[in-house]
Tab-separated table of C-alpha atoms in Angstrom:
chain	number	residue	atom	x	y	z
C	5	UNK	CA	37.960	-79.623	32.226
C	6	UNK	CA	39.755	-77.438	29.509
C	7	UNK	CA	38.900	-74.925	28.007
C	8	UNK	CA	37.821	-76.990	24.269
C	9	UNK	CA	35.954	-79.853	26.327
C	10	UNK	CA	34.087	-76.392	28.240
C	11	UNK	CA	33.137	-74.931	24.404
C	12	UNK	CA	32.063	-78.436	23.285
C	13	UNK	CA	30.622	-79.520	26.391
C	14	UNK	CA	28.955	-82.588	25.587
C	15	UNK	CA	28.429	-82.438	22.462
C	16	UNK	CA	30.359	-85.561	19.624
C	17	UNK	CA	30.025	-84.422	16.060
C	18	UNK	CA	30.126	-87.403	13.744
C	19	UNK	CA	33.307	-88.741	12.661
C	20	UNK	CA	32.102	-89.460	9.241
C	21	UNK	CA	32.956	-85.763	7.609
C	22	UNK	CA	35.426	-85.590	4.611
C	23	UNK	CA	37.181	-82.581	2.748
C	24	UNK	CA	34.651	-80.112	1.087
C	25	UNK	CA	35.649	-78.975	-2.339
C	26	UNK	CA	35.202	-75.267	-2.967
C	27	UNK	CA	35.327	-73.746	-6.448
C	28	UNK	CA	38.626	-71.949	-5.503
C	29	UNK	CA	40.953	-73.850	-2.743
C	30	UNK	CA	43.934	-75.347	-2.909
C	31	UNK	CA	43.240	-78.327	-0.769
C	32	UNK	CA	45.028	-77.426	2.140
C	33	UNK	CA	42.629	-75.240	3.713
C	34	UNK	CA	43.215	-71.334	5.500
C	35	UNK	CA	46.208	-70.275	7.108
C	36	UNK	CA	46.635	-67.570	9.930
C	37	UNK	CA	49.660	-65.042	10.136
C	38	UNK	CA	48.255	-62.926	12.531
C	39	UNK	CA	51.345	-63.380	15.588
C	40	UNK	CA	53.504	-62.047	13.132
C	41	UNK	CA	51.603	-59.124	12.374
C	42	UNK	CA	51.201	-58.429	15.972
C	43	UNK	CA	54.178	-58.134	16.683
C	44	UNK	CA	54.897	-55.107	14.611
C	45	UNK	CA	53.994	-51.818	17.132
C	46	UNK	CA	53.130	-50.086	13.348
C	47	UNK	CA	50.564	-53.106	13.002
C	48	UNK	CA	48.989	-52.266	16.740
C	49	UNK	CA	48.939	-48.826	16.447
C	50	UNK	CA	46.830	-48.999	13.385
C	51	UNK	CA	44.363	-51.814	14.183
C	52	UNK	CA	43.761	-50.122	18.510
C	53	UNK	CA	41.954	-47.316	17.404
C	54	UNK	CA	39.320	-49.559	15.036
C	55	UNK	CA	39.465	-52.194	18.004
C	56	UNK	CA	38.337	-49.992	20.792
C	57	UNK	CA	35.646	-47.986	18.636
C	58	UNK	CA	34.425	-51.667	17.798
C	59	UNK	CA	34.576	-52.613	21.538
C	60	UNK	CA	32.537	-49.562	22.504
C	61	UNK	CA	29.399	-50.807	20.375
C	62	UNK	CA	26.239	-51.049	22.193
C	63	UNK	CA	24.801	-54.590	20.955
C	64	UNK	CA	21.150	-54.717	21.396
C	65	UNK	CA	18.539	-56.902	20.549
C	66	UNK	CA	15.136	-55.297	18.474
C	67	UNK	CA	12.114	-57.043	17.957
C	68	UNK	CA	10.015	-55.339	15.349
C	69	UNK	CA	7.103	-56.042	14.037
C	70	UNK	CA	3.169	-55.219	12.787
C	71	UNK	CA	2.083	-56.324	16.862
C	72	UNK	CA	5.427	-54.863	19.002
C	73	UNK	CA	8.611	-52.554	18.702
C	74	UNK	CA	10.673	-53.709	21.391
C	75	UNK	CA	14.022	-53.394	22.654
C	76	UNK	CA	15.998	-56.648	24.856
C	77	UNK	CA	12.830	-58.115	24.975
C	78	UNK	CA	14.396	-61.462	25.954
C	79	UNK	CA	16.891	-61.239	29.218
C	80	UNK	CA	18.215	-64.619	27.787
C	81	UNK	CA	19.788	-62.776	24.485
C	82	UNK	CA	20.375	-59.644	26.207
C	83	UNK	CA	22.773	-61.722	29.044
C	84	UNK	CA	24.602	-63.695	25.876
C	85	UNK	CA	25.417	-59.978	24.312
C	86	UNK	CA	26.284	-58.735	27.877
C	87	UNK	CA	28.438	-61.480	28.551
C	88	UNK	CA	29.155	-64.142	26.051
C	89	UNK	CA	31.280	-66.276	28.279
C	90	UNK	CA	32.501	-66.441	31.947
C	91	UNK	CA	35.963	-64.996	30.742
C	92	UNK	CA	34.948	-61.552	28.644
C	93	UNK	CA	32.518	-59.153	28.141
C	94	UNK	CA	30.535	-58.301	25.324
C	95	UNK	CA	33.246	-55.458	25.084
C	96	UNK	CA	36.035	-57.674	25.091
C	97	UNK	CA	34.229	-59.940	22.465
C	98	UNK	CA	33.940	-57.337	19.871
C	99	UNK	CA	37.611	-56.170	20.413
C	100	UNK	CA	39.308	-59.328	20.304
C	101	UNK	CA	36.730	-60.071	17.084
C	102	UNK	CA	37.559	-56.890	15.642
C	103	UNK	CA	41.733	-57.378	16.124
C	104	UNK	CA	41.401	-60.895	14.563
C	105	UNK	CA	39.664	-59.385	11.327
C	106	UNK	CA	42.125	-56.999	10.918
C	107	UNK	CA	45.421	-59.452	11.264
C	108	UNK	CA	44.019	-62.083	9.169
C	109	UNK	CA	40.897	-60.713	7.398
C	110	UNK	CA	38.956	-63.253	9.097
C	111	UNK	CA	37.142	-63.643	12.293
C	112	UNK	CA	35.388	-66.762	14.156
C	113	UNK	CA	32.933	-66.661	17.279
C	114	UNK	CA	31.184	-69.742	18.263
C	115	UNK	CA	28.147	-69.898	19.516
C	116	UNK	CA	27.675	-72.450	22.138
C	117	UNK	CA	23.634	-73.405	22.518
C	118	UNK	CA	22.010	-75.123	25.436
C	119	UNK	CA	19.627	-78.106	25.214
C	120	UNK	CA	16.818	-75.980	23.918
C	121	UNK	CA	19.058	-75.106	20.729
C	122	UNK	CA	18.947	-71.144	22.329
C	123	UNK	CA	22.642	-69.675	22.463
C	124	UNK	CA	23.741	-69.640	26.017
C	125	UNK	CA	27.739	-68.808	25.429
C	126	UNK	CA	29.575	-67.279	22.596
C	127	UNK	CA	34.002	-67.996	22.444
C	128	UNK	CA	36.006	-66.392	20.189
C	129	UNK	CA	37.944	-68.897	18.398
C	130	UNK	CA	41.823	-67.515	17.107
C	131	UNK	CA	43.569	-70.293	15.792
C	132	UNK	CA	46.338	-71.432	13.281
C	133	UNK	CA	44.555	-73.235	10.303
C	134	UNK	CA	41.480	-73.837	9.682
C	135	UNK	CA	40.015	-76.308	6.728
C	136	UNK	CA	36.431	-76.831	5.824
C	137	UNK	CA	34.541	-80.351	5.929
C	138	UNK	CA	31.510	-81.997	5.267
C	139	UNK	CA	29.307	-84.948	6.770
C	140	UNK	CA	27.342	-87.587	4.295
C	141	UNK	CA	23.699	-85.326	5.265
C	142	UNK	CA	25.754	-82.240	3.542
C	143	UNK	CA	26.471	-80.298	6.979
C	144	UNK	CA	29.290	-77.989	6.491
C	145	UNK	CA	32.237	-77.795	9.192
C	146	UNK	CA	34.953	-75.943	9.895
C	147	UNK	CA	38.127	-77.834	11.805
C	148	UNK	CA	40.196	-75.360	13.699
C	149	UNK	CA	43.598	-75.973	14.777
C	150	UNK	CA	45.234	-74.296	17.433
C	151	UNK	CA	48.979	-73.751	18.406
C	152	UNK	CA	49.197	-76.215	20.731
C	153	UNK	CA	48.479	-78.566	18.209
C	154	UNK	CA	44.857	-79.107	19.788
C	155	UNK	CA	41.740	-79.474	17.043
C	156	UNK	CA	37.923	-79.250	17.509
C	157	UNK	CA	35.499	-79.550	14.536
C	158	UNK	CA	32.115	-76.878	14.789
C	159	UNK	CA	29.237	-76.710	12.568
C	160	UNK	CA	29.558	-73.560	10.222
C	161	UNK	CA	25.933	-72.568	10.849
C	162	UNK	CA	26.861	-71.996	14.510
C	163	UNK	CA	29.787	-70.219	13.555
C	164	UNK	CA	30.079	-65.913	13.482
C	165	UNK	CA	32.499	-65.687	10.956
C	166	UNK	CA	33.426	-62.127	10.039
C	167	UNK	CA	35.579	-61.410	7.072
C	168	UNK	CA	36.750	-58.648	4.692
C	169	UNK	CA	38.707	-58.439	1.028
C	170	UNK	CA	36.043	-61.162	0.108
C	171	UNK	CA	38.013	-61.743	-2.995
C	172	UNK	CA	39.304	-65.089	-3.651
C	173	UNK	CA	38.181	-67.520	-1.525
C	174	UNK	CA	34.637	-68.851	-1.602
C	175	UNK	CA	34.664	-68.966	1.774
C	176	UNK	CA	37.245	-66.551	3.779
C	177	UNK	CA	38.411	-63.036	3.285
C	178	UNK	CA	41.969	-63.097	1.620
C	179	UNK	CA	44.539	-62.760	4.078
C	180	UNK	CA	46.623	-59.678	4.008
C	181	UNK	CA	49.937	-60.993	4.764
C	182	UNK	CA	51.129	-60.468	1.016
C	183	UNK	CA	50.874	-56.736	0.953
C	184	UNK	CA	51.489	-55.975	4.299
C	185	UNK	CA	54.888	-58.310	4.882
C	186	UNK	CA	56.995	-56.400	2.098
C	187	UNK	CA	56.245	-53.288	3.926
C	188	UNK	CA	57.182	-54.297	7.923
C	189	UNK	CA	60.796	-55.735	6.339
C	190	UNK	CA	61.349	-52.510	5.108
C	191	UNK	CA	60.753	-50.615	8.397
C	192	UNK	CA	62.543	-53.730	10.521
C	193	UNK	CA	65.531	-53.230	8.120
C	194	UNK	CA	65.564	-49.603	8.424
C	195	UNK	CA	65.316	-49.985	11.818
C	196	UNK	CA	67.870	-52.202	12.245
C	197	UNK	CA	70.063	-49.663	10.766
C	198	UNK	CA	69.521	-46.968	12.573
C	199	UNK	CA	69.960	-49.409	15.979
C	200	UNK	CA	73.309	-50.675	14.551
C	201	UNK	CA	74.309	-47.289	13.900
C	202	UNK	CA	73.671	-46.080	17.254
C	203	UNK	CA	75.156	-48.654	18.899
C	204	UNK	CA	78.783	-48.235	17.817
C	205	UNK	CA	80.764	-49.962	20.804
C	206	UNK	CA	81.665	-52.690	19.194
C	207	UNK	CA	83.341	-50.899	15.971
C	208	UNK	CA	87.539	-50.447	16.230
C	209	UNK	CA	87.956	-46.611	16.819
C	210	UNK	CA	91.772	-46.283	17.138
C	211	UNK	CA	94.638	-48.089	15.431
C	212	UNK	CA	98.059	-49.040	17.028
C	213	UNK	CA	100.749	-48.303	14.129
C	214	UNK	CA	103.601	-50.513	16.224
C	215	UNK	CA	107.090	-49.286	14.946
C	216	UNK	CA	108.812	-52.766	15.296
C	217	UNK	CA	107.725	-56.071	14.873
C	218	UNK	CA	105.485	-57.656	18.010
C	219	UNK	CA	104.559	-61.266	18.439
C	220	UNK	CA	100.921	-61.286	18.758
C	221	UNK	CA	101.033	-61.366	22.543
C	222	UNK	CA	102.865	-58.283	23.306
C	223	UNK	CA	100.204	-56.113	21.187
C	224	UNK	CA	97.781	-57.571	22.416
C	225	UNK	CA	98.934	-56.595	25.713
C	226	UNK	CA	99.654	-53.154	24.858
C	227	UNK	CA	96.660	-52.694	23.503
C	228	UNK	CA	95.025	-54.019	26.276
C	229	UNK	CA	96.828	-51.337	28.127
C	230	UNK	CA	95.706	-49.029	25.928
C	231	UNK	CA	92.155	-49.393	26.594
C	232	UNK	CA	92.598	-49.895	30.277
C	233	UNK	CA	94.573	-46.494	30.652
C	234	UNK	CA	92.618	-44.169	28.326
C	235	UNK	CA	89.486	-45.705	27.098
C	236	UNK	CA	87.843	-46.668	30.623
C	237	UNK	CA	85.734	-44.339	32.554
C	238	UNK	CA	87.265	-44.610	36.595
C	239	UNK	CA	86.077	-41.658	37.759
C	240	UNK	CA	89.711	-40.633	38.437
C	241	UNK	CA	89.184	-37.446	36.990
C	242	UNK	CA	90.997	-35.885	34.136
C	243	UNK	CA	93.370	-38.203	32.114
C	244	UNK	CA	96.600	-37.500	30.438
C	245	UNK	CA	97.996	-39.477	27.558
C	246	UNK	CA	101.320	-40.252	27.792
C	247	UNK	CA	103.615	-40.746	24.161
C	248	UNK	CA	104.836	-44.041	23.683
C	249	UNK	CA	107.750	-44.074	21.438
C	250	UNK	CA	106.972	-47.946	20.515
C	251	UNK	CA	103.915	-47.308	18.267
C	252	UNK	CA	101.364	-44.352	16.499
C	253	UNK	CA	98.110	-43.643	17.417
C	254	UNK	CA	95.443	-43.169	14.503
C	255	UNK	CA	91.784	-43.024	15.227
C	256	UNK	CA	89.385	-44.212	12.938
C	257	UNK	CA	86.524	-42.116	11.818
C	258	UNK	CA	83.070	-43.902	11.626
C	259	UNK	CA	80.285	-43.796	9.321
C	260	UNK	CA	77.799	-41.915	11.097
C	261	UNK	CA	75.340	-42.817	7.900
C	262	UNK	CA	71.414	-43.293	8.796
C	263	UNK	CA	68.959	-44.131	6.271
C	264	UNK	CA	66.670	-41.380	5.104
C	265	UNK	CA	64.040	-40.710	7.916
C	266	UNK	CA	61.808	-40.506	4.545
C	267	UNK	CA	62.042	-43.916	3.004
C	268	UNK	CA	60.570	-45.187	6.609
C	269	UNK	CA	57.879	-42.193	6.378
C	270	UNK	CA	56.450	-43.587	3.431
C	271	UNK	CA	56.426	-47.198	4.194
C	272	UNK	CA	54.489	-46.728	7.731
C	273	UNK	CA	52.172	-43.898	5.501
C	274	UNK	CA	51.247	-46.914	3.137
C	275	UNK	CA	50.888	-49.264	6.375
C	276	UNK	CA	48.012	-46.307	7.780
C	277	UNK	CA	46.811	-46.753	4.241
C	278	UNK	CA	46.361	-50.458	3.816
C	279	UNK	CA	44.318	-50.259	7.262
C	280	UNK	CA	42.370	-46.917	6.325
C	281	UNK	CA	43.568	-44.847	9.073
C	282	UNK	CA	46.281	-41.778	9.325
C	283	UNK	CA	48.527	-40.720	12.168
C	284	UNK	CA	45.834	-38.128	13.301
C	285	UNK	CA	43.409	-41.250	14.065
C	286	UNK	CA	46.300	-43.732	15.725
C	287	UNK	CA	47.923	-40.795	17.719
C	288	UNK	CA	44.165	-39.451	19.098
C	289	UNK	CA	44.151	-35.849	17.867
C	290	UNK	CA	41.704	-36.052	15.797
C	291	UNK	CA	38.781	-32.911	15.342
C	292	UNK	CA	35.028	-34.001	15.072
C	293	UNK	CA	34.908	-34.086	11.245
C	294	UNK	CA	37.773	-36.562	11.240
C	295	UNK	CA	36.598	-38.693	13.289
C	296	UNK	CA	33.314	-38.951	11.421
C	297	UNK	CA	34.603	-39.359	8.491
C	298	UNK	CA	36.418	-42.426	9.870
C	299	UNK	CA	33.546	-43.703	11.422
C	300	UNK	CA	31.777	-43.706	8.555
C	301	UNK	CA	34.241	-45.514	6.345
C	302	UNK	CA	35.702	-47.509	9.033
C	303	UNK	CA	33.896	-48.020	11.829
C	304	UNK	CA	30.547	-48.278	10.389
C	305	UNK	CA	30.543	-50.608	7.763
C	306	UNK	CA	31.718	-53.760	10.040
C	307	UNK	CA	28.762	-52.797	12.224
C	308	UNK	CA	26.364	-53.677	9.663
C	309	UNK	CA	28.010	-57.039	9.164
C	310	UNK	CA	28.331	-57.900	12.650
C	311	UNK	CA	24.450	-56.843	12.818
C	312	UNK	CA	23.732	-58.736	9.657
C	313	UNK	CA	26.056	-61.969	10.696
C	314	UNK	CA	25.290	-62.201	14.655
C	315	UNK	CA	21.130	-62.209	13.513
C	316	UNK	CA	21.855	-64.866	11.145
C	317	UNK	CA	23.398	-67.151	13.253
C	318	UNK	CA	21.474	-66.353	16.331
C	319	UNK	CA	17.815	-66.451	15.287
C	320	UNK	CA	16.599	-69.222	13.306
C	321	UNK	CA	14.511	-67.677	9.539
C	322	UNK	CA	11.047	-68.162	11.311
C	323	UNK	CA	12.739	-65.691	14.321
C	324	UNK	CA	14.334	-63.382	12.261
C	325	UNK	CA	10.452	-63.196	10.012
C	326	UNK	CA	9.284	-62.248	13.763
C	327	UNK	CA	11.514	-58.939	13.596
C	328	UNK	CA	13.857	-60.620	15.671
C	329	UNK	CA	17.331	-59.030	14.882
C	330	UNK	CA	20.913	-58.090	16.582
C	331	UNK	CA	22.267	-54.261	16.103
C	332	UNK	CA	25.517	-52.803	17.356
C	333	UNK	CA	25.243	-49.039	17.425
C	334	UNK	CA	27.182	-46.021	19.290
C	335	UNK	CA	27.228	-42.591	19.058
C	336	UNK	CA	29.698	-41.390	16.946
C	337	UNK	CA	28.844	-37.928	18.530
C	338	UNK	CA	30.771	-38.592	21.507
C	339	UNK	CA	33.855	-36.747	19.743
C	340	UNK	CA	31.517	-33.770	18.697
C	341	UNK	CA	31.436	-30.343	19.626
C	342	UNK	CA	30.116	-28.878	22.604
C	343	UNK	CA	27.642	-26.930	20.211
C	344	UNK	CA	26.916	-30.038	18.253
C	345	UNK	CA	25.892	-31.705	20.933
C	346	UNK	CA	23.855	-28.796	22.607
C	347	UNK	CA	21.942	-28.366	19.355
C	348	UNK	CA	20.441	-32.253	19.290
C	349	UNK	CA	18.199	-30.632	22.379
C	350	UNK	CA	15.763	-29.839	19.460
C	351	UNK	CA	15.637	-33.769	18.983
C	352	UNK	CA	14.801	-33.911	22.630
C	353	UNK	CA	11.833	-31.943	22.146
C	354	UNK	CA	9.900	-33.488	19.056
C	355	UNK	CA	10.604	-36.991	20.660
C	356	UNK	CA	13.263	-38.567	18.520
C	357	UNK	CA	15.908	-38.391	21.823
C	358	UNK	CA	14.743	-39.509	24.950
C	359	UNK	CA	16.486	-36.976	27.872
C	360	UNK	CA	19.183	-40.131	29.119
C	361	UNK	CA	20.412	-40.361	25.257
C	362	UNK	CA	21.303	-36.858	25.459
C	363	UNK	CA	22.825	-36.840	28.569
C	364	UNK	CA	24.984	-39.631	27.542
C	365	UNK	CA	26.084	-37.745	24.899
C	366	UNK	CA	26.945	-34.904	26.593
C	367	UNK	CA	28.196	-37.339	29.313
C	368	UNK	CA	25.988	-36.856	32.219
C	369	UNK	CA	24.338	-40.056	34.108
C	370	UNK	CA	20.734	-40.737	33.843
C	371	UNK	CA	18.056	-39.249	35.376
C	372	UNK	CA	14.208	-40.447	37.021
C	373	UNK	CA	11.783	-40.660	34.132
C	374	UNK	CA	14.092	-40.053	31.411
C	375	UNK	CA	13.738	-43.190	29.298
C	376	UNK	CA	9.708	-41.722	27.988
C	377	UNK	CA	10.570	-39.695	24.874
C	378	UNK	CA	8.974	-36.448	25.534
C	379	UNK	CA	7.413	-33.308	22.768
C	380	UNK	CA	7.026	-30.159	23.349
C	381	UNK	CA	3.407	-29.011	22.913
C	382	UNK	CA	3.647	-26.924	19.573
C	383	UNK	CA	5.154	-29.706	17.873
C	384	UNK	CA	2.492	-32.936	16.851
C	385	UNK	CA	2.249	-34.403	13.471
C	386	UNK	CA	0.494	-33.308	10.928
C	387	UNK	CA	-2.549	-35.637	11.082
C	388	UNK	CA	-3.365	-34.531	14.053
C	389	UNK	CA	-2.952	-30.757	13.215
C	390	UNK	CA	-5.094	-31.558	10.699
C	391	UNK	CA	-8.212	-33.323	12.895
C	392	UNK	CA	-7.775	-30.672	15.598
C	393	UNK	CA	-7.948	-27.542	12.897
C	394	UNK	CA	-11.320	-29.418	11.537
C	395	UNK	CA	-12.754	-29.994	15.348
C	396	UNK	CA	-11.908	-26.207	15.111
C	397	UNK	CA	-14.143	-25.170	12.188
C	398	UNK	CA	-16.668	-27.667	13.118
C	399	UNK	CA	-16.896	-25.959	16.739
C	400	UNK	CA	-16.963	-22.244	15.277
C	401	UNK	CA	-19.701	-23.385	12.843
C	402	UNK	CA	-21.468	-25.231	15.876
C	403	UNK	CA	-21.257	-21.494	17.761
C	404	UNK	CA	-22.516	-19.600	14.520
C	405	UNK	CA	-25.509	-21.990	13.739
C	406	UNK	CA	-26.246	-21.347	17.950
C	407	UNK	CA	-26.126	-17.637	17.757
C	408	UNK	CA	-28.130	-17.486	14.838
C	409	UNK	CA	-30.985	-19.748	16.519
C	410	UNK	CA	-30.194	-17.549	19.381
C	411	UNK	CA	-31.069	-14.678	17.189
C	412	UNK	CA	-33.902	-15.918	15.334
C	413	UNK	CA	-35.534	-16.922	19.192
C	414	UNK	CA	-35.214	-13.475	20.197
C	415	UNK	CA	-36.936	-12.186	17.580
C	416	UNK	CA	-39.760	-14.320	17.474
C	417	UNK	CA	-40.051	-13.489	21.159
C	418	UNK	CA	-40.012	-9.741	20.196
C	419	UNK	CA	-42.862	-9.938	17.416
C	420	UNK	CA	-44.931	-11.968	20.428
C	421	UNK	CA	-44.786	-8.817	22.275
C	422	UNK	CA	-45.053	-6.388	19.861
C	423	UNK	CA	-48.632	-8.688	18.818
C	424	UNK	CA	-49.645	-8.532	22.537
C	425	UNK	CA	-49.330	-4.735	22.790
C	426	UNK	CA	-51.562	-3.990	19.696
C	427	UNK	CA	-54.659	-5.305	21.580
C	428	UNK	CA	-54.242	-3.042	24.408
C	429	UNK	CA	-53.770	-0.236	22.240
C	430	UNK	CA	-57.229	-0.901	20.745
C-alpha cells in the first residue's frame, strides 16, 4: 500500500466532479514554485527561524462553556494533535505546514476521519498544482498533483488550508514567486561572479612572443614545455628560469574585478524584508525585545489562523457552539530575561500561573502538585473582601448588642440587691 491509497484508505469520491468557476481564475488552476525557492540558502535562512518557532507551538484542545472549562478533554483529539500520522509529530506537522506557507503562500493538511466521521490522521499534502472541482450536489474539491505525476481528489471541507497575501485569488494566497525571483537572480549572478573570479585557472596568464615563424605543433610543444618546467608544482624545490633565445615571455595581468559587496547587501536586505525578518532574527542573536517584537508580528498572527482554521475543519458548527475549539500557544518568554522571568512569580501567587508554567519558563521540570493554581492568602477578589468585611461588622455589632445586654443584666441584678437590702435596714 502507498502512501496516497494509506491517506485515502477506502474511501472513492465520485467521478462525476467538473471544473469550478471562481470569480478570478484563469482556468488552469494553482501552481507551486516552492523547490525553486528552496533551493536558495537566502530563502532557508529566512523561512527556519519562523518554521521552528511555529514547530514549537503547544496545540491544545479547550472546551469552554456555561457547564465546563476544560483542557484535552478528549484523548482522541489530543492523540491527532500529538501525532497526526505514523510518520511526524505534531511538531513536525506545524514545521513542514509553516515552510510550505512561506514558499508558496499556501498550505494543505488533510484530515483523514475514521468511520465515525472523527479525525483519526492528519498528512500534509505539498504538491505541484492543484485545481479546484465540483460534484452535481455542489461539494467543492481540490485535485492535487504531485511530482511524480500521481493525483488524488479531497473534499475542501476536510482540507486545512493555510494561506497568506489573500489578494487575488478567491481561493489561495498569491504566490510569491514574482517578487521574490528577480531578487535570487541577482544574488546567483553576483555570485557567480565572484566564483568565476576566484577561480582563475582556466584564464591564459603568460604569452609566448615566438621570434620566428612555428608550425602550430612546435609551439604547442614549447609551450607545453613551458608549463611543465615552470608552471607545475613538483616539490623539487626552488626553480630557475632559463632564457630561451627562440621567443619573449609576457604575462598577462588579470582583472581582479568583484562586484560591489553592496549591490548583494541590499538584495538579501530586501529578501529579510519580503519575509519580515532581519539578520539579527536568521543569525540567532537576537535580545528579548527583538524577539517579541517578531513574535508578535510574525509568529503570532499565523497562530490565530491555524487556531481559527484547524477548529473549523475539525469540529463540526454544533461542536464548535459546545466551546469546542483548537489553540496553538507558546511562551514567547522563553527568550526573556532572567528578571523578566523571576518577576511573573507574582502571577504565581494570585493564581493566574500554576508553579509547572513557571518552571517551564524558567526551564526547570515539573514538580508533585504543581498543576493546582495556588494564591497567596492576602490576595482574594473583591467580592469576597467585600462579604467577609460585612460578616465583620455584623460580628462586632453581634458583640456590642451582647455586651450591652450583658450590661443591662448586671444592673438589673444590682437594683435586686440594692431592693433586698432596704428591708433589712428597716
Amino acid at each position: 500500500m502507498g502512501l496516497i491509497e494509506k491517506i485515502l484508505g477506502k474511501k472513492n469520491y465520485p467521478s462525476d466532479i467538473s471544473h469550478f468557476n471562481l470569480l478570478n481564475d484563469n482556468g488552469e488552476g494553482f501552481f507551486t514554485l516552492g523547490d525553486k525557492l528552496f533551493k536558495s540558502d537566502v530563502i532557508r535562512a529566512c523561512i527556519r527561524p519562523k518554521a521552528r518557532a511555529i514547530g514549537k507551538l503547544t496545540a491544545k484542545h479547550i472546551r469552554e462553556n456555561i457547564k465546563e472549562c476544560k483542557v484535552n478533554p478528549d484523548p482522541w483529539i489530543l492523540s491527532v494533535l500529538e501525532e497526526p500520522n505514523q510518520f511526524m509529530t505534531g511538531q513536525m506537522l506545524q514545521e513542514k505546514l509553516a515552510i510550505q506557507l512561506e514558499l508558496n503562500n499556501n498550505a494543505f493538511a488533510y484530515i483523514k476521519r475514521n468511520e465515525y466521521g472523527y479525525p483519526s490522521e492528519i498528512f500534509p499534502i505539498p504538491c505541484t498544482k492543484i485545481e479546484v472541482l465540483e460534484n452535481k450536489q455542489g461539494v467543492i474539491f481540490l485535485k492535487f498533483t504531485f511530482k511524480t505525476g500521481r493525483v488524488i481528489t479531497l473534499p475542501y471541507d476536510d482540507i486545512i488550508h493555510l494561506r497568506q497575501d489573500f489578494n487575488d485569488h478567491d481561493l489561495f494566497g498569491d504566490p510569491p514567486y514574482d517578487a521574490l525571483l528577480p531578487l535570487l537572480d541577482l544574488v546567483d549572478t553576483i555570485d557567480d561572479t565572484v566564483v568565476q573570479k576566484t577561480n582563475g585557472n582556466h584564464l591564459i596568464k603568460w604569452l609566448l612572443n615566438f621570434k620566428e615563424v612555428l608550425d602550430q605543433s612546435e609551439m604547442e610543444k614549447n609551450a607545453t614545455e613551458f608549463v611543465n618546467n615552470y608552471m607545475k608544482i613538483t616539490g623539487a624545490g626552488v626553480k630557475v628560469g632559463i632564457s630561451e633565445p627562440s621567443y619573449e615571455l609576457e604575462q598577462v595581468k588579470s582583472d581582479s574585478y568583484v562586484p560591489e559587496s553592496q549591490r548583494s547587501f541590499d538584495a538579501i536586505r530586501r529578501i529579510y524584508n519580503f519575509f519580515n525578518t532581519n539578520e539579527k532574527i536568521v543569525q540567532g542573536s537576537y535580545n528579548e525585545n527583538e524577539w517579541n517584537t517578531y513574535y508578535e508580528s510574525v509568529i503570532d498572527p499565523l497562530a490565530i489562523q491555524m487556531s481559527n482554521e484547524f477548529t473549523r475543519k475539525i469540529f463540526s458548527s454544533r461542536e464548535r457552539s459546545n466551546g469546542n475549539r483548537i489553540i496553538f500557544e507558546t511562551s514567547n518568554l522563553q527568550f526573556a530575561s532572567i528578571a523578566t522571568k523571576l518577576s511573573l512569580s507574582v502571577m504565581v501567587d494570585r493564581g493566574s500561573l500554576t508553579p509547572n508554567e513557571w518552571r517551564s519558563i524558567l526551564a526547570f521540570g515539573p514538580i508533585m502538585r504543581g498543576n493546582t493554581p495556588i494564591r497567596s492568602t492576602a490576595l482574594v477578589p473583591i467580592d469576597e473582601k467585600e462579604k467577609d468585611r460585612e460578616w465583620e461588622l455584623e460580628r462586632e455589632r453581634e458583640k456590642k448588642r451582647e455586651e450591652e445586654i450583658k450590661k443591662c443584666i448586671e444592673e438589673v441584678k444590682e437594683k435586686e440587691k440594692e431592693k433586698e437590702k432596704k428591708p433589712d435596714e428597716k
